[in-house]
């Protein structure tokens, strides 16, 4: 279980959040986001310059601190996150101006102000490091910027584009190397060039450096710069609705274990390698989904469940991390609550054991389904969606939604009807209805998003894994 963070450490982490604040545009395109329309659309659309830190893809999966924070926000809205990758911030801003995206995740140094953007305080600070190839072996730790001159002289040095927005860039040119090449290439490609000896040194973001050292262990980190680069998220001019929505959410999110875990993943000591070992292996015939495949297969066979569905739940609940504990106490790869563990004769401490955790979760899932008493002929899709909604949001709220569906002449065995009334249970007209016994439900967006994401990943696993 992750140790609690000290107050000082938490403050430092809070400073590092990649999207703490929203910036406000003041020029053309003024209009507020219709949040109801955004939720009905089912997508939060964000343009990202893929050449800047905070977002990258690996084995077809999207990663990055900035990406994951935005994904958490989309989950809170009950929608999917749709990333529109752009090769330049100008291209991303053009999409925002055209109304094709809701936000742009970028860095202030790359936004063309032109009198129309009012930037708030820096939203995200990331450090930079110098990596060397295996054929370069500095004799000792490098204590200062001046000490780099003799090391890099006569060697090829590449700087990622974002580094040029740091204050230290000018000092680098004056005191270290004016012959450095600025690259617009994907950082993954630069790591490969570093590994095969095409370049000798690479300056990159320290989150990217962790990924590079994971993929190519021969790369060495030889210097850490003492200045940082800021980033922010941009919304359309006058869009106070989306701005206030995001700011209100992120202020709460920063106090959660999930936020601290994200920082540990991307800025801890090589945690990203461990994280990616568990969740990012390429999926194909004969290749595992996670390191817990055997455990999940055994438990699923015993429970009569498709192990790929259980894997999809585990991915969405914890990214296959057995020691994750939510603020409410849900534990392990299936995020089992202490009360559920006790109901099945297990202690909360046992839930960090992956095998016991999965077995307990499957007992809960089977108990949920048997209690729902679906009508004969109910489709597998509807059965699974409704069971997953119970697993995530609580069976009481789902039973309320099914009773409301019956009252209003709809089928309580259709997910489309049940999800409709789950959402309506946040409205007084419905949560005060005599058919409702579990009261108001404020988590419907998160629950519906959970169901959607699990079903999408389940379909992906079924298409790739026998």
Short mmCIF file of C-alpha atoms in Angstrom, two decimals:
data_model
loop_
_atom_site.label_atom_id
_atom_site.label_comp_id
_atom_site.label_asym_id
_atom_site.label_seq_id
_atom_site.Cartn_x
_atom_site.Cartn_y
_atom_site.Cartn_z
CA UNK A 1 0.00 0.00 0.00
CA UNK A 2 1.38 3.43 -0.92
CA UNK A 3 2.66 5.47 2.00
CA UNK A 4 0.79 8.65 2.90
CA UNK A 5 2.38 11.79 1.51
CA UNK A 6 3.70 14.46 3.86
CA UNK A 7 2.18 17.93 3.64
CA UNK A 8 5.34 19.34 2.07
CA UNK A 9 5.48 16.56 -0.52
CA UNK A 10 1.83 17.06 -1.38
CA UNK A 11 2.39 20.78 -1.89
CA UNK A 12 5.25 20.01 -4.26
CA UNK A 13 3.07 17.56 -6.17
CA UNK A 14 0.25 20.08 -6.38
CA UNK A 15 2.61 22.51 -8.04
CA UNK A 16 3.43 19.84 -10.62
CA UNK A 17 -0.15 19.14 -11.76
CA UNK A 18 -0.30 19.33 -15.49
CA UNK A 19 -3.63 21.07 -15.81
CA UNK A 20 -4.29 22.93 -12.57
CA UNK A 21 -5.87 25.97 -14.20
CA UNK A 22 -7.73 26.98 -17.32
CA UNK A 23 -6.78 29.96 -19.37
CA UNK A 24 -9.38 32.28 -20.77
CA UNK A 25 -9.53 33.46 -24.36
CA UNK A 26 -10.72 37.01 -24.87
CA UNK A 27 -11.13 37.27 -28.61
CA UNK A 28 -13.01 35.64 -31.43
CA UNK A 29 -15.21 32.63 -31.01
CA UNK A 30 -16.76 33.73 -27.68
CA UNK A 31 -19.35 31.22 -26.52
CA UNK A 32 -19.94 29.06 -23.48
CA UNK A 33 -19.90 25.29 -23.64
CA UNK A 34 -23.33 23.72 -23.33
CA UNK A 35 -22.42 21.06 -20.75
CA UNK A 36 -25.66 19.18 -21.34
CA UNK A 37 -24.88 19.00 -25.06
CA UNK A 38 -21.30 17.92 -24.32
CA UNK A 39 -22.57 15.07 -22.15
CA UNK A 40 -25.16 14.07 -24.73
CA UNK A 41 -22.39 14.03 -27.33
CA UNK A 42 -20.51 11.68 -25.01
CA UNK A 43 -17.05 13.11 -25.68
CA UNK A 44 -14.69 15.70 -24.26
CA UNK A 45 -12.60 16.73 -27.27
CA UNK A 46 -9.08 17.92 -26.57
CA UNK A 47 -6.39 18.87 -29.08
CA UNK A 48 -2.81 18.16 -28.01
CA UNK A 49 0.50 18.99 -29.64
CA UNK A 50 2.06 15.53 -29.55
CA UNK A 51 5.57 17.00 -29.74
CA UNK A 52 5.20 18.54 -26.28
CA UNK A 53 5.37 16.71 -22.92
CA UNK A 54 2.31 15.28 -21.23
CA UNK A 55 1.05 12.91 -23.92
CA UNK A 56 2.50 9.94 -25.75
CA UNK A 57 1.38 6.59 -27.15
CA UNK A 58 2.95 3.22 -26.50
CA UNK A 59 1.73 -0.06 -28.05
CA UNK A 60 -1.41 1.73 -29.15
CA UNK A 61 -2.28 2.99 -25.66
CA UNK A 62 -2.34 6.69 -24.75
CA UNK A 63 -0.28 7.75 -21.73
CA UNK A 64 1.08 10.89 -20.08
CA UNK A 65 0.35 12.92 -16.96
CA UNK A 66 -1.59 15.54 -18.89
CA UNK A 67 -3.53 12.90 -20.79
CA UNK A 68 -4.44 10.93 -17.66
CA UNK A 69 -5.63 13.99 -15.74
CA UNK A 70 -7.86 14.95 -18.67
CA UNK A 71 -9.15 11.38 -18.80
CA UNK A 72 -10.05 11.57 -15.12
CA UNK A 73 -11.96 14.80 -15.80
CA UNK A 74 -13.81 13.20 -18.71
CA UNK A 75 -14.73 10.27 -16.46
CA UNK A 76 -16.12 12.72 -13.90
CA UNK A 77 -18.31 14.23 -16.62
CA UNK A 78 -19.44 10.76 -17.64
CA UNK A 79 -18.03 11.07 -21.16
CA UNK A 80 -15.15 9.64 -23.15
CA UNK A 81 -11.94 11.56 -23.75
CA UNK A 82 -11.21 12.06 -27.42
CA UNK A 83 -7.70 13.28 -28.17
CA UNK A 84 -7.08 15.02 -31.48
CA UNK A 85 -3.30 14.82 -31.94
CA UNK A 86 -1.67 17.71 -33.75
CA UNK A 87 1.95 18.21 -34.79
CA UNK A 88 1.89 21.86 -33.78
CA UNK A 89 0.15 24.05 -31.23
CA UNK A 90 -0.94 26.31 -34.07
CA UNK A 91 -2.86 23.39 -35.55
CA UNK A 92 -4.42 22.60 -32.19
CA UNK A 93 -5.46 26.22 -31.68
CA UNK A 94 -7.02 26.29 -35.13
CA UNK A 95 -9.26 23.38 -34.10
CA UNK A 96 -10.28 25.31 -30.98
CA UNK A 97 -11.06 28.46 -32.97
CA UNK A 98 -13.16 26.38 -35.37
CA UNK A 99 -15.14 24.88 -32.48
CA UNK A 100 -13.98 21.34 -33.27
CA UNK A 101 -12.50 20.79 -29.80
CA UNK A 102 -13.43 21.90 -26.30
CA UNK A 103 -9.88 22.42 -25.02
CA UNK A 104 -6.26 22.60 -26.10
CA UNK A 105 -3.59 21.12 -23.86
CA UNK A 106 -0.44 23.09 -24.61
CA UNK A 107 2.29 25.33 -23.23
CA UNK A 108 1.98 29.11 -23.02
CA UNK A 109 5.24 29.62 -24.90
CA UNK A 110 3.66 28.06 -27.98
CA UNK A 111 0.37 29.95 -27.98
CA UNK A 112 0.25 32.95 -30.31
CA UNK A 113 -1.27 35.57 -27.99
CA UNK A 114 -2.17 38.24 -30.56
CA UNK A 115 -4.00 40.12 -27.81
CA UNK A 116 -6.71 37.51 -27.54
CA UNK A 117 -5.51 35.15 -24.79
CA UNK A 118 -5.28 36.01 -21.13
CA UNK A 119 -3.09 33.40 -19.45
CA UNK A 120 -3.61 32.53 -15.82
CA UNK A 121 -0.83 31.37 -13.50
CA UNK A 122 1.29 28.46 -14.78
CA UNK A 123 -0.66 25.22 -14.74
CA UNK A 124 2.06 22.60 -14.92
CA UNK A 125 5.79 22.47 -14.27
CA UNK A 126 8.05 19.72 -15.53
CA UNK A 127 11.78 19.32 -15.19
CA UNK A 128 14.31 18.58 -17.91
CA UNK A 129 17.21 16.15 -17.96
CA UNK A 130 20.19 15.29 -20.15
CA UNK A 131 20.48 11.67 -21.29
CA UNK A 132 23.59 10.13 -22.79
CA UNK A 133 24.00 7.10 -25.00
CA UNK A 134 25.82 4.03 -23.71
CA UNK A 135 29.03 4.96 -25.57
CA UNK A 136 29.36 8.20 -23.60
CA UNK A 137 30.48 7.63 -20.00
CA UNK A 138 31.00 10.77 -17.89
CA UNK A 139 33.52 10.01 -15.16
CA UNK A 140 31.50 11.60 -12.36
CA UNK A 141 28.19 13.25 -11.57
CA UNK A 142 27.82 16.59 -13.29
CA UNK A 143 27.38 19.33 -10.65
CA UNK A 144 26.48 22.34 -12.79
CA UNK A 145 25.52 23.62 -16.20
CA UNK A 146 29.10 24.80 -16.80
CA UNK A 147 30.35 21.25 -16.27
CA UNK A 148 28.43 20.08 -19.33
CA UNK A 149 30.55 21.96 -21.86
CA UNK A 150 33.48 19.57 -21.75
CA UNK A 151 31.20 16.54 -21.77
CA UNK A 152 29.11 17.41 -24.84
CA UNK A 153 31.86 19.12 -26.85
CA UNK A 154 32.50 17.23 -30.07
CA UNK A 155 29.37 15.12 -29.70
CA UNK A 156 25.94 15.25 -31.30
CA UNK A 157 23.31 16.80 -29.02
CA UNK A 158 19.58 16.93 -29.72
CA UNK A 159 17.06 19.09 -27.85
CA UNK A 160 13.35 18.36 -27.85
CA UNK A 161 11.37 21.32 -29.11
CA UNK A 162 9.68 22.09 -25.78
CA UNK A 163 13.04 22.68 -24.11
CA UNK A 164 13.47 25.82 -26.17
CA UNK A 165 10.71 27.51 -24.12
CA UNK A 166 12.64 27.21 -20.86
CA UNK A 167 14.63 30.09 -19.43
CA UNK A 168 17.64 27.82 -19.28
CA UNK A 169 17.69 27.35 -23.04
CA UNK A 170 19.47 30.67 -23.61
CA UNK A 171 22.02 29.77 -20.93
CA UNK A 172 22.50 26.41 -22.64
CA UNK A 173 23.33 28.11 -25.94
CA UNK A 174 25.69 30.61 -24.27
CA UNK A 175 27.54 28.31 -21.90
CA UNK A 176 27.23 24.76 -23.20
CA UNK A 177 26.59 24.27 -26.90
CA UNK A 178 25.38 26.51 -29.66
CA UNK A 179 25.53 23.65 -32.15
CA UNK A 180 22.71 21.62 -30.62
CA UNK A 181 20.02 20.39 -32.98
CA UNK A 182 16.37 21.07 -32.17
CA UNK A 183 14.19 18.10 -33.10
CA UNK A 184 10.52 18.03 -33.98
CA UNK A 185 10.52 14.21 -34.05
CA UNK A 186 8.57 11.99 -31.72
CA UNK A 187 10.57 11.51 -28.53
CA UNK A 188 10.27 7.72 -28.82
CA UNK A 189 12.15 7.93 -32.13
CA UNK A 190 14.82 10.06 -30.46
CA UNK A 191 15.32 7.43 -27.75
CA UNK A 192 15.87 4.87 -30.49
CA UNK A 193 18.45 7.13 -32.12
CA UNK A 194 20.17 7.56 -28.76
CA UNK A 195 20.23 3.81 -28.23
CA UNK A 196 21.64 2.93 -31.63
CA UNK A 197 24.31 5.65 -31.46
CA UNK A 198 22.94 8.03 -34.08
CA UNK A 199 23.02 10.77 -31.43
CA UNK A 200 25.15 11.06 -28.29
CA UNK A 201 23.04 13.28 -26.00
CA UNK A 202 19.34 14.08 -25.69
CA UNK A 203 17.63 16.78 -23.61
CA UNK A 204 14.03 15.87 -22.82
CA UNK A 205 11.28 16.12 -20.22
CA UNK A 206 11.91 13.92 -17.18
CA UNK A 207 8.64 12.05 -17.64
CA UNK A 208 9.71 11.22 -21.18
CA UNK A 209 13.14 10.30 -19.85
CA UNK A 210 11.60 7.65 -17.59
CA UNK A 211 9.90 6.11 -20.58
CA UNK A 212 13.11 6.24 -22.62
CA UNK A 213 15.15 4.57 -19.90
CA UNK A 214 12.48 1.88 -19.58
CA UNK A 215 12.50 1.13 -23.31
CA UNK A 216 16.25 1.53 -23.71
CA UNK A 217 18.04 0.77 -20.41
CA UNK A 218 21.39 1.68 -21.96
CA UNK A 219 20.44 5.40 -21.83
CA UNK A 220 21.96 7.19 -18.84
CA UNK A 221 20.65 10.28 -17.08
CA UNK A 222 23.69 12.48 -16.52
CA UNK A 223 22.26 15.87 -15.57
CA UNK A 224 19.05 17.38 -14.17
CA UNK A 225 18.27 21.01 -15.01
CA UNK A 226 17.13 23.31 -12.23
CA UNK A 227 14.47 25.17 -14.20
CA UNK A 228 11.13 24.08 -15.50
CA UNK A 229 8.62 24.57 -18.30
CA UNK A 230 5.02 25.58 -17.69
CA UNK A 231 1.92 24.30 -19.44
CA UNK A 232 -1.78 25.09 -19.39
CA UNK A 233 -5.12 24.11 -20.85
CA UNK A 234 -6.87 26.59 -23.12
CA UNK A 235 -10.63 26.93 -23.60
CA UNK A 236 -12.61 29.07 -26.01
CA UNK A 237 -13.03 32.77 -25.35
CA UNK A 238 -15.62 33.57 -22.73
CA UNK A 239 -16.19 29.89 -21.93
CA UNK A 240 -16.75 30.43 -18.20
CA UNK A 241 -18.95 27.32 -17.96
CA UNK A 242 -16.22 24.87 -18.97
CA UNK A 243 -13.57 26.88 -17.14
CA UNK A 244 -15.47 26.78 -13.84
CA UNK A 245 -16.43 23.15 -14.33
CA UNK A 246 -12.83 22.08 -14.77
CA UNK A 247 -11.42 24.28 -12.03
CA UNK A 248 -14.01 23.07 -9.53
CA UNK A 249 -13.30 19.45 -10.38
CA UNK A 250 -9.51 19.70 -10.35
CA UNK A 251 -9.40 21.41 -6.96
CA UNK A 252 -11.12 18.34 -5.50
CA UNK A 253 -9.15 15.85 -7.60
CA UNK A 254 -5.81 17.15 -6.34
CA UNK A 255 -6.68 15.92 -2.84
CA UNK A 256 -7.31 12.32 -3.94
CA UNK A 257 -5.11 9.24 -3.82
CA UNK A 258 -5.61 8.84 -7.55
CA UNK A 259 -3.96 12.19 -8.23
CA UNK A 260 -1.00 11.32 -6.01
CA UNK A 261 -0.74 7.92 -7.72
CA UNK A 262 -0.58 9.55 -11.14
CA UNK A 263 2.28 11.74 -9.99
CA UNK A 264 4.07 8.68 -8.60
CA UNK A 265 3.60 6.87 -11.91
CA UNK A 266 5.01 9.60 -14.11
CA UNK A 267 7.48 11.37 -11.85
CA UNK A 268 8.48 8.73 -9.30
CA UNK A 269 11.65 6.69 -9.45
CA UNK A 270 11.16 4.58 -12.57
CA UNK A 271 7.60 3.72 -11.57
CA UNK A 272 6.48 4.18 -15.16
CA UNK A 273 8.42 1.08 -16.20
CA UNK A 274 6.66 -1.04 -13.59
CA UNK A 275 3.32 0.51 -14.55
CA UNK A 276 3.79 -0.18 -18.24
CA UNK A 277 5.01 -3.71 -17.60
CA UNK A 278 1.62 -4.39 -16.05
CA UNK A 279 -0.74 -2.67 -18.46
CA UNK A 280 0.88 -2.10 -21.82
CA UNK A 281 2.09 -5.33 -23.28
CA UNK A 282 0.94 -5.70 -26.89
CA UNK A 283 -2.18 -7.84 -27.11
CA UNK A 284 -2.22 -10.61 -29.71
CA UNK A 285 -2.67 -14.37 -29.82
CA UNK A 286 -0.46 -15.95 -27.21
CA UNK A 287 0.46 -12.64 -25.55
CA UNK A 288 -0.93 -11.80 -22.12
CA UNK A 289 -3.26 -8.97 -21.18
CA UNK A 290 -1.66 -8.53 -17.75
CA UNK A 291 0.60 -10.32 -15.30
CA UNK A 292 -2.54 -11.54 -13.53
CA UNK A 293 -3.94 -13.52 -16.48
CA UNK A 294 -3.56 -16.92 -14.80
CA UNK A 295 -5.22 -15.74 -11.59
CA UNK A 296 -8.07 -14.10 -13.49
CA UNK A 297 -8.55 -17.13 -15.76
CA UNK A 298 -8.79 -19.57 -12.83
CA UNK A 299 -11.20 -17.42 -10.86
CA UNK A 300 -13.31 -16.64 -13.94
CA UNK A 301 -13.60 -20.29 -14.95
CA UNK A 302 -14.74 -21.19 -11.43
CA UNK A 303 -17.31 -18.38 -11.48
CA UNK A 304 -18.48 -19.09 -15.04
CA UNK A 305 -17.33 -15.74 -16.39
CA UNK A 306 -15.34 -14.64 -19.44
CA UNK A 307 -11.87 -13.84 -18.11
CA UNK A 308 -11.51 -11.07 -20.68
CA UNK A 309 -14.49 -9.25 -19.14
CA UNK A 310 -12.91 -9.55 -15.70
CA UNK A 311 -9.62 -8.23 -17.13
CA UNK A 312 -11.49 -5.28 -18.63
CA UNK A 313 -13.00 -4.48 -15.22
CA UNK A 314 -9.59 -4.77 -13.53
CA UNK A 315 -8.01 -2.47 -16.11
CA UNK A 316 -10.61 0.23 -15.59
CA UNK A 317 -10.69 -0.12 -11.81
CA UNK A 318 -6.96 -0.13 -11.07
CA UNK A 319 -4.83 -0.60 -14.19
CA UNK A 320 -3.99 -4.00 -12.61
CA UNK A 321 -2.38 -2.47 -9.53
CA UNK A 322 -3.06 -4.73 -6.49
CA UNK A 323 -2.17 -2.17 -3.81
CA UNK A 324 -4.39 0.71 -4.96
CA UNK A 325 -6.75 1.96 -2.25
CA UNK A 326 -9.41 4.54 -3.12
CA UNK A 327 -10.37 7.41 -0.77
CA UNK A 328 -13.47 5.36 0.16
CA UNK A 329 -11.42 2.27 0.94
CA UNK A 330 -11.97 0.20 -2.22
CA UNK A 331 -8.90 -2.00 -2.56
CA UNK A 332 -6.98 -4.01 -5.12
CA UNK A 333 -7.18 -4.70 -8.81
CA UNK A 334 -11.00 -5.06 -8.72
CA UNK A 335 -11.46 -2.25 -6.15
CA UNK A 336 -13.42 -4.28 -3.59
CA UNK A 337 -14.98 -2.34 -0.71
CA UNK A 338 -14.25 -3.49 2.87
CA UNK A 339 -17.97 -4.14 3.49
CA UNK A 340 -18.09 -6.44 0.45
CA UNK A 341 -14.99 -8.29 1.62
CA UNK A 342 -16.58 -8.86 5.03
CA UNK A 343 -19.84 -10.03 3.45
CA UNK A 344 -17.92 -12.83 1.76
CA UNK A 345 -15.89 -13.74 4.83
CA UNK A 346 -12.71 -11.87 3.95
CA UNK A 347 -10.88 -9.06 5.71
CA UNK A 348 -10.07 -5.73 4.10
CA UNK A 349 -6.35 -6.48 4.42
CA UNK A 350 -6.75 -9.59 2.27
CA UNK A 351 -7.96 -7.50 -0.65
CA UNK A 352 -4.39 -6.60 -1.63
CA UNK A 353 -3.94 -10.29 -2.53
CA UNK A 354 -4.85 -10.31 -6.22
CA UNK A 355 -6.28 -13.84 -6.20
CA UNK A 356 -8.52 -13.25 -3.19
CA UNK A 357 -9.53 -9.86 -4.59
CA UNK A 358 -10.62 -11.28 -7.94
CA UNK A 359 -12.45 -14.23 -6.36
CA UNK A 360 -14.35 -11.89 -4.04
CA UNK A 361 -15.27 -9.53 -6.86
CA UNK A 362 -16.59 -12.40 -8.96
CA UNK A 363 -18.72 -13.66 -6.08
CA UNK A 364 -20.20 -10.18 -5.88
CA UNK A 365 -20.82 -10.00 -9.63
CA UNK A 366 -22.61 -13.37 -9.67
CA UNK A 367 -24.68 -12.42 -6.64
CA UNK A 368 -25.68 -9.16 -8.31
CA UNK A 369 -26.79 -10.88 -11.49
CA UNK A 370 -28.81 -13.57 -9.72
CA UNK A 371 -30.64 -10.91 -7.70
CA UNK A 372 -31.62 -8.87 -10.76
CA UNK A 373 -33.91 -11.61 -12.14
CA UNK A 374 -33.61 -10.68 -15.78
CA UNK A 375 -36.44 -11.74 -18.07
CA UNK A 376 -35.71 -14.66 -20.43
CA UNK A 377 -34.25 -13.41 -23.68
CA UNK A 378 -32.46 -10.39 -22.16
CA UNK A 379 -29.39 -9.78 -24.31
CA UNK A 380 -25.87 -10.42 -22.99
CA UNK A 381 -25.02 -6.78 -23.65
CA UNK A 382 -27.90 -5.45 -21.52
CA UNK A 383 -27.28 -7.99 -18.75
CA UNK A 384 -23.59 -7.12 -18.54
CA UNK A 385 -24.14 -3.35 -18.65
CA UNK A 386 -26.72 -3.44 -15.86
CA UNK A 387 -24.56 -5.75 -13.72
CA UNK A 388 -21.53 -3.49 -14.25
CA UNK A 389 -23.60 -0.46 -13.25
CA UNK A 390 -24.50 -2.23 -9.99
CA UNK A 391 -20.86 -3.15 -9.43
CA UNK A 392 -19.74 0.45 -9.85
CA UNK A 393 -22.66 2.53 -8.59
CA UNK A 394 -24.42 0.22 -6.16
CA UNK A 395 -27.32 -2.15 -6.72
CA UNK A 396 -29.79 0.07 -4.83
CA UNK A 397 -29.54 2.91 -7.34
CA UNK A 398 -29.83 0.51 -10.28
CA UNK A 399 -32.92 -1.13 -8.79
CA UNK A 400 -34.42 2.34 -8.38
CA UNK A 401 -33.70 3.08 -12.05
CA UNK A 402 -35.32 -0.19 -13.12
CA UNK A 403 -38.43 0.58 -11.06
CA UNK A 404 -38.62 4.05 -12.60
CA UNK A 405 -38.31 2.50 -16.06
CA UNK A 406 -41.29 0.23 -15.32
CA UNK A 407 -43.32 3.14 -13.94
CA UNK A 408 -42.75 5.17 -17.09
CA UNK A 409 -43.52 2.30 -19.44
CA UNK A 410 -40.00 1.28 -20.37
CA UNK A 411 -38.15 -2.05 -20.26
CA UNK A 412 -36.15 -2.47 -17.02
CA UNK A 413 -33.93 -5.04 -18.75
CA UNK A 414 -32.63 -2.59 -21.37
CA UNK A 415 -29.46 -0.72 -20.47
CA UNK A 416 -30.62 2.28 -22.50
CA UNK A 417 -33.65 2.61 -20.20
CA UNK A 418 -31.82 1.88 -16.96
CA UNK A 419 -29.01 4.35 -17.73
CA UNK A 420 -31.60 6.99 -18.63
CA UNK A 421 -33.20 6.78 -15.19
CA UNK A 422 -29.89 6.48 -13.38
CA UNK A 423 -29.08 9.91 -14.76
CA UNK A 424 -32.53 11.24 -13.85
CA UNK A 425 -32.02 10.13 -10.23
CA UNK A 426 -30.03 13.33 -9.71
CA UNK A 427 -33.26 15.32 -10.26
CA UNK A 428 -35.68 15.98 -7.40
CA UNK A 429 -38.68 14.93 -9.49
CA UNK A 430 -37.24 11.43 -9.73
CA UNK A 431 -35.26 10.84 -6.53
CA UNK A 432 -38.32 11.91 -4.54
CA UNK A 433 -40.51 9.48 -6.49
CA UNK A 434 -42.21 6.79 -4.38
CA UNK A 435 -40.55 4.13 -6.55
CA UNK A 436 -37.12 5.27 -5.32
CA UNK A 437 -35.74 3.82 -2.10
CA UNK A 438 -32.03 4.69 -2.31
CA UNK A 439 -32.36 8.45 -2.65
CA UNK A 440 -30.50 10.86 -4.89
CA UNK A 441 -27.74 9.54 -7.14
CA UNK A 442 -24.99 12.00 -8.04
CA UNK A 443 -22.60 9.44 -9.52
CA UNK A 444 -24.56 8.45 -12.59
CA UNK A 445 -22.17 10.03 -15.09
CA UNK A 446 -19.21 8.19 -13.60
CA UNK A 447 -21.13 4.90 -13.51
CA UNK A 448 -22.33 5.18 -17.11
CA UNK A 449 -18.82 6.07 -18.22
CA UNK A 450 -17.44 3.06 -16.32
CA UNK A 451 -19.90 0.74 -18.04
CA UNK A 452 -19.04 2.17 -21.46
CA UNK A 453 -15.29 1.90 -20.95
CA UNK A 454 -15.42 -1.66 -19.60
CA UNK A 455 -17.61 -2.83 -22.47
CA UNK A 456 -15.34 -1.16 -25.03
CA UNK A 457 -12.23 -2.77 -23.53
CA UNK A 458 -14.00 -6.13 -23.26
CA UNK A 459 -14.82 -5.95 -26.97
CA UNK A 460 -11.18 -5.06 -27.68
CA UNK A 461 -9.89 -8.01 -25.64
CA UNK A 462 -12.35 -10.38 -27.30
CA UNK A 463 -11.18 -9.29 -30.74
CA UNK A 464 -7.50 -9.78 -29.86
CA UNK A 465 -7.34 -12.63 -27.35
CA UNK A 466 -8.85 -16.08 -27.69
#
